CSV table of C-alpha atoms in Angstrom, one decimal:
chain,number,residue,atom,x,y,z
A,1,UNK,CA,-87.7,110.7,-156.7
A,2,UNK,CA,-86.5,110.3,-153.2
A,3,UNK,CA,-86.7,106.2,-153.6
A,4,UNK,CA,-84.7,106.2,-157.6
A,5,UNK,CA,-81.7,108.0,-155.3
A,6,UNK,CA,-81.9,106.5,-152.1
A,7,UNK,CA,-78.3,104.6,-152.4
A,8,UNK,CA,-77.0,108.5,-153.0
A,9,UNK,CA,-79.2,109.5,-149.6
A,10,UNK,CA,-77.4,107.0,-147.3
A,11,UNK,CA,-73.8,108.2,-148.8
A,12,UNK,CA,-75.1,111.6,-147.9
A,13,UNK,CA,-75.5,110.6,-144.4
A,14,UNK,CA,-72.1,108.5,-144.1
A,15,UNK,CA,-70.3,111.8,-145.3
A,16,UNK,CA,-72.4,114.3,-143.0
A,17,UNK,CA,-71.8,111.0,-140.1
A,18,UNK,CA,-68.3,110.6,-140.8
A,19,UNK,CA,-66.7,114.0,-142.0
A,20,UNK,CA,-68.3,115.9,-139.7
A,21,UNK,CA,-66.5,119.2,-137.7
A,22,UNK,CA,-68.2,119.6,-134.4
A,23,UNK,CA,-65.5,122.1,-133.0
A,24,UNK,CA,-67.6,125.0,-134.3
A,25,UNK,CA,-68.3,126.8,-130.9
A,26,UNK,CA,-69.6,130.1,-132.5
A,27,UNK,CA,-71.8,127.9,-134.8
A,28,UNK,CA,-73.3,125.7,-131.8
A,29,UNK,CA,-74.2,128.9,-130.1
A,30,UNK,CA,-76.3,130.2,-132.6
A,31,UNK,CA,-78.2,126.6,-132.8
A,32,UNK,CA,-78.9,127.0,-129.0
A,33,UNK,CA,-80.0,130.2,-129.3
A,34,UNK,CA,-82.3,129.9,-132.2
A,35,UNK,CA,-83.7,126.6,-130.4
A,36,UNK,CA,-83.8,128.5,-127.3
A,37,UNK,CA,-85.3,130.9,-128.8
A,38,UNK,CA,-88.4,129.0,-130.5
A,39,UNK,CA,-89.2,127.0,-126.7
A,40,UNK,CA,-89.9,130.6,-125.4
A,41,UNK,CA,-92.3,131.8,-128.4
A,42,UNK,CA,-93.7,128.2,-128.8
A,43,UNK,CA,-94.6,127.4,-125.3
A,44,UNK,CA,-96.7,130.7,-124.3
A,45,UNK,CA,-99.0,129.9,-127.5
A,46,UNK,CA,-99.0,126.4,-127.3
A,47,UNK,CA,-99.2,126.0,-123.6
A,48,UNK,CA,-102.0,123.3,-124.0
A,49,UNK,CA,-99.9,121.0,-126.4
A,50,UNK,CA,-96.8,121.1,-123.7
A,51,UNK,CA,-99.0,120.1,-121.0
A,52,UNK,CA,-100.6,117.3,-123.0
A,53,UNK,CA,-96.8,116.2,-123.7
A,54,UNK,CA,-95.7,116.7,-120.0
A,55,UNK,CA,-98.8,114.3,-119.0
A,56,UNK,CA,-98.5,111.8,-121.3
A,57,UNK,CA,-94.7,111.6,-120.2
A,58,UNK,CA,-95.8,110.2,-117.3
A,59,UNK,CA,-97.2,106.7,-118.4
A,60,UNK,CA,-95.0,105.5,-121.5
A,61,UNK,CA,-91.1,105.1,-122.1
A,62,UNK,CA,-91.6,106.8,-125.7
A,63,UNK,CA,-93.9,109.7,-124.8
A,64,UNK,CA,-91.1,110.2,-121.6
A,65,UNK,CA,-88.2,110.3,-124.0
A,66,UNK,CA,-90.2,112.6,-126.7
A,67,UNK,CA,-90.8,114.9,-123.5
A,68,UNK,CA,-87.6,115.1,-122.5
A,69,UNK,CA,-86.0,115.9,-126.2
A,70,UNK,CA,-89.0,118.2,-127.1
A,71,UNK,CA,-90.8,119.4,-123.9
A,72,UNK,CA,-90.8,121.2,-121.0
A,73,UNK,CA,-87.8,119.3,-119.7
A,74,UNK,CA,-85.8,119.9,-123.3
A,75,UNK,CA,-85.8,123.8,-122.2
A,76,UNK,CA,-83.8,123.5,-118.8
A,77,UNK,CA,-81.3,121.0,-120.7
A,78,UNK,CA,-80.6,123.6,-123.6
A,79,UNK,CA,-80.1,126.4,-120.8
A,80,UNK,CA,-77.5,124.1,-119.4
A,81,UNK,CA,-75.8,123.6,-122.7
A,82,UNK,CA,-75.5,126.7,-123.1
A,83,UNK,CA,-73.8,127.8,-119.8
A,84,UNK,CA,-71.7,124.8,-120.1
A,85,UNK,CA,-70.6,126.2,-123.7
A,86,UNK,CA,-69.5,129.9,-122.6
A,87,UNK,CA,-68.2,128.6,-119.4
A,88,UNK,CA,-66.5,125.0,-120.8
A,89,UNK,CA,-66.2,124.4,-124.6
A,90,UNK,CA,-64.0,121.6,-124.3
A,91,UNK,CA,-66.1,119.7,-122.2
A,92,UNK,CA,-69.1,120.2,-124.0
A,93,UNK,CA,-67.2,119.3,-127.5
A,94,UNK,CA,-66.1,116.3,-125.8
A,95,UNK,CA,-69.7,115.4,-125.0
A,96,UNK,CA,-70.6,115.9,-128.7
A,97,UNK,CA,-67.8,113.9,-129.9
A,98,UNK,CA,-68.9,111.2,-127.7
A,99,UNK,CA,-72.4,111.3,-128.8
A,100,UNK,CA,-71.4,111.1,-132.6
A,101,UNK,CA,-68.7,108.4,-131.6
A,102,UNK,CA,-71.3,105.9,-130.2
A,103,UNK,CA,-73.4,106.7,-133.3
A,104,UNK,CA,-70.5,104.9,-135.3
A,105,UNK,CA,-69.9,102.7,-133.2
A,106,UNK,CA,-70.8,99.3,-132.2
A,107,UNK,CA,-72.8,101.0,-129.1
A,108,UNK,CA,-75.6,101.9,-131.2
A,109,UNK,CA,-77.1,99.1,-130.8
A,110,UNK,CA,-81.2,100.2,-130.6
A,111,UNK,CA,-81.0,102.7,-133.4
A,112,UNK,CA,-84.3,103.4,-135.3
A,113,UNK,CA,-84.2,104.2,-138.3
A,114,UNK,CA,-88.0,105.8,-139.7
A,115,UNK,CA,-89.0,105.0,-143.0
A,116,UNK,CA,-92.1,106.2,-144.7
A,117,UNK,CA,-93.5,105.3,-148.3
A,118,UNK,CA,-95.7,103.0,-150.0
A,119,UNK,CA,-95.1,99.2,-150.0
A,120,UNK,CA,-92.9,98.7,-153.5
A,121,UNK,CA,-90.7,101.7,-151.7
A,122,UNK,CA,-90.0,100.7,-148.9
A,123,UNK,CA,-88.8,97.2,-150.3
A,124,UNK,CA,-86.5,98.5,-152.2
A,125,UNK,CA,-85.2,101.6,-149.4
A,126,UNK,CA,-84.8,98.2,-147.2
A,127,UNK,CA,-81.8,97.1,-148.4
A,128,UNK,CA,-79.9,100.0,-148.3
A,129,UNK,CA,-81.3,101.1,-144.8
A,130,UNK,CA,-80.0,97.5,-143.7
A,131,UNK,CA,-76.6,98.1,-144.9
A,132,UNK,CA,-76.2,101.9,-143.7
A,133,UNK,CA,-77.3,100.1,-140.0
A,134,UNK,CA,-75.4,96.5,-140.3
A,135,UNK,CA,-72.3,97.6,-142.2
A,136,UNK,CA,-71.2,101.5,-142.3
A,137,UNK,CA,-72.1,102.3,-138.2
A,138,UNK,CA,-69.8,100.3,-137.0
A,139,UNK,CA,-66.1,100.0,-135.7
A,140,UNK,CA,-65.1,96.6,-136.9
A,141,UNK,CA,-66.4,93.6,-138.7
A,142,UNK,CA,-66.1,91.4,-135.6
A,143,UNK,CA,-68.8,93.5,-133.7
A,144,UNK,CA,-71.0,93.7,-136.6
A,145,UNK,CA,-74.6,95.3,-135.4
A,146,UNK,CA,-77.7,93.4,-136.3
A,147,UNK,CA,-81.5,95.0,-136.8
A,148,UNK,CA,-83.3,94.1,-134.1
A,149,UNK,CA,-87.0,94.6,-134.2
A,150,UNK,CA,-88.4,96.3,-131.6
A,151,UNK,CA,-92.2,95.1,-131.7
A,152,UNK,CA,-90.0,92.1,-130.1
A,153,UNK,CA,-87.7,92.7,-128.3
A,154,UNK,CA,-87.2,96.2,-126.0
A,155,UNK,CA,-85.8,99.4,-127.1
A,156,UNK,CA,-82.4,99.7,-124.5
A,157,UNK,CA,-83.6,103.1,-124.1
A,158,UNK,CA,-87.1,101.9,-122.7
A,159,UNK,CA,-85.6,100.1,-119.1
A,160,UNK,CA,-83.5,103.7,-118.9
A,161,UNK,CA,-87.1,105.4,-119.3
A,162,UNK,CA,-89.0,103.6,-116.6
A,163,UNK,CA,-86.2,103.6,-114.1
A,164,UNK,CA,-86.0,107.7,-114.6
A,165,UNK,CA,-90.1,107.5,-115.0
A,166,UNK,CA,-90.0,105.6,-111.4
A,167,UNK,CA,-87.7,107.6,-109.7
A,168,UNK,CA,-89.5,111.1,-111.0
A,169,UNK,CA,-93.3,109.4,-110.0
A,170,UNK,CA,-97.0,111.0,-110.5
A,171,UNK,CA,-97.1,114.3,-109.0
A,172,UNK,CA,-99.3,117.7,-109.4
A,173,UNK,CA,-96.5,120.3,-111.3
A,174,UNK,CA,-96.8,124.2,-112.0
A,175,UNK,CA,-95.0,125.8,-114.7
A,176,UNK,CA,-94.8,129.5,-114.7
A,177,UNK,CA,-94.6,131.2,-117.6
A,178,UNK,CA,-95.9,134.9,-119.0
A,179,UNK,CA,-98.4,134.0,-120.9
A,180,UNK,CA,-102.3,135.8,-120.7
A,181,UNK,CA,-103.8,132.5,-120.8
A,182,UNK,CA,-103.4,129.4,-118.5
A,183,UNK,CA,-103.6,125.6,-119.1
A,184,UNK,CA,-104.6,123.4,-117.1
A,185,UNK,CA,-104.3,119.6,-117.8
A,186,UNK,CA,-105.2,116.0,-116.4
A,187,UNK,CA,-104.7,112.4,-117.4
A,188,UNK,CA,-104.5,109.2,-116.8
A,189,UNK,CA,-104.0,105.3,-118.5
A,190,UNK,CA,-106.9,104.0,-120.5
A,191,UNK,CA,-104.8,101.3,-121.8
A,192,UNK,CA,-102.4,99.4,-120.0
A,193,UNK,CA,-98.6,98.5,-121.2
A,194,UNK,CA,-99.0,95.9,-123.4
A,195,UNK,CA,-103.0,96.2,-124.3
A,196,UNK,CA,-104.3,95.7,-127.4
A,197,UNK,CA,-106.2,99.0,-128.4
A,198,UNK,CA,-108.6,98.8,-130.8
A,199,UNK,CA,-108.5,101.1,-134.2
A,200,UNK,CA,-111.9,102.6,-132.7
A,201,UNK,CA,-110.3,104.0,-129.8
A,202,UNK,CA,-109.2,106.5,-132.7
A,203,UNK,CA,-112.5,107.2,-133.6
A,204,UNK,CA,-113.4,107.9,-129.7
A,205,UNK,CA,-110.2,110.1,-129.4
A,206,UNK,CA,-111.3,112.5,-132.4
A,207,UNK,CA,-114.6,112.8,-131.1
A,208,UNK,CA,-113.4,113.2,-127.4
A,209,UNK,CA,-110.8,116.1,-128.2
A,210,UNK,CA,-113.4,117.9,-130.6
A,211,UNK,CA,-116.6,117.2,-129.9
A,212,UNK,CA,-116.6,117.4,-126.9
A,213,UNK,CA,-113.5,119.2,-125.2
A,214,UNK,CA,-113.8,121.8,-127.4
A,215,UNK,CA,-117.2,122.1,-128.1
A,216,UNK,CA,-118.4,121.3,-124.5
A,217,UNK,CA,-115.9,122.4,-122.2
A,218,UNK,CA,-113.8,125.2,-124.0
A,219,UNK,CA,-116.2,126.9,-125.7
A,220,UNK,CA,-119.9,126.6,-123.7
C-alpha cells in the first residue's frame, strides 16, 4: 500500500524535484497544447461549472487562486505561455527555473502539502511529510523552513489574493464562446470571512442545487 512505501514516495519526489530537465521546449509545447486543448472542449460543455468558479472567485482568496489556475482566467495565461514559448524560450525557461528554484528553496515558505487517509495513516505519512517540507526543500540549514499551520496563521498567498481580488472588484462579465447553449450565473456571500458555518448548511446546499435549481428552475 501507498502508506507501507511512503518513505520511497517522498524520495520519488526529491528526484523528480531535484533532477529535473525543464529545457525541453518541444516537450512544453505539447503540454500547452494538450492543456489548451482540454479548456476549449471542457468549457463549451461545462459552461455552468466555469461560471460557478468564476463567481465564487469573487468572495474568497482560495476559490480566487483555484480560478485563476483552473478557470476562465487559466486559459488567457496558457495562450500567453505559449506565445512567449515560440517567440522567447529562454525567458520562459528562465521563468520555470525560477518557479522550481523557489520550490527548493527557503522561499517556500506557505507550501501545502494535501494528505488524505485514515487516522493510523496519516500518523505515520506525518513524519515523513514533515521532513520532505522541514529538511530536503531547502537551501541551507541556517534557513531551515518550519510547518506552519494555516487554520492559524495566513496562507502568504491569501494577502496577494485580496489585494488582486480588490483591485479586479464585483462587476457583471460576458464570456463568449461557441457553444449552443448559454449560462447564466449569480451569487453572492452567505457566510462572511471568518463565520462559523454550520455542517447543515451542507444539507441546505444539496437540496438547493438539486431540488430545487434543477428540478424548479432548469427543468419546469
Amino acid at each position: 500500500s501507498t502508506v507501507n512505501n511512503v518513505s520511497n514516495l517522498f524520495e520519488l519526489f526529491s528526484k523528480i524535484l531535484y533532477d529535473a530537465d525543464l529545457n525541453k521546449k518541444e516537450k512544453v509545447a505539447i503540454l500547452f497544447n494538450e492543456e489548451l486543448s482540454l479548456l476549449k472542449i471542457s468549457v463549451p460543455s461545462h459552461g455552468h461549472l466555469y461560471t460557478n468558479m468564476r463567481i465564487k472567485g469573487r468572495y474568497s482568496p482560495l476559490s480566487f487562486i483555484q480560478e485563476k489556475l483552473y478557470g476562465i482566467a487559466s486559459f488567457d495565461k496558457l495562450e500567453s505561455l505559449q506565445k512567449q514559448l515560440d517567440d522567447d524560450w529562454d525567458a520562459l525557461l528562465a521563468r520555470m527555473e525560477n518557479v522550481l528554484q523557489t520550490i527548493l528553496s527557503t522561499q517556500a515558505d506557505g507550501m501545502v502539502v494535501n494528505l488524505t487517509g485514515d487516522k493510523n495513516g496519516l500518523k505515520s505519512v506525518e513524519k515523513y511529510a514533515k521532513e520532505f517540507v522541514t529538511s530536503q526543500l531547502q537551501t541551507s540549514k541556517e534557513n531551515q523552513l518550519t510547518v506552519q499551520n494555516f487554520r492559524e496563521v495566513d496562507h502568504p498567498w491569501a494577502s496577494k489574493a485580496r489585494e488582486e481580488m480588490d483591485f479586479h472588484g464585483i462587476k457583471d462579465e460576458t464570456v463568449i464562446v461557441s457553444t449552443q447553449v448559454s449560462y447564466n450565473g449569480k451569487g453572492g456571500l452567505m457566510w462572511k470571512e471568518g463565520e462559523k458555518v454550520p455542517g447543515s448548511a451542507q444539507v441546505v446546499k444539496g437540496f438547493l442545487e438539486n431540488g430545487y435549481l434543477w428540478d424548479t428552475i432548469r427543468v419546469k
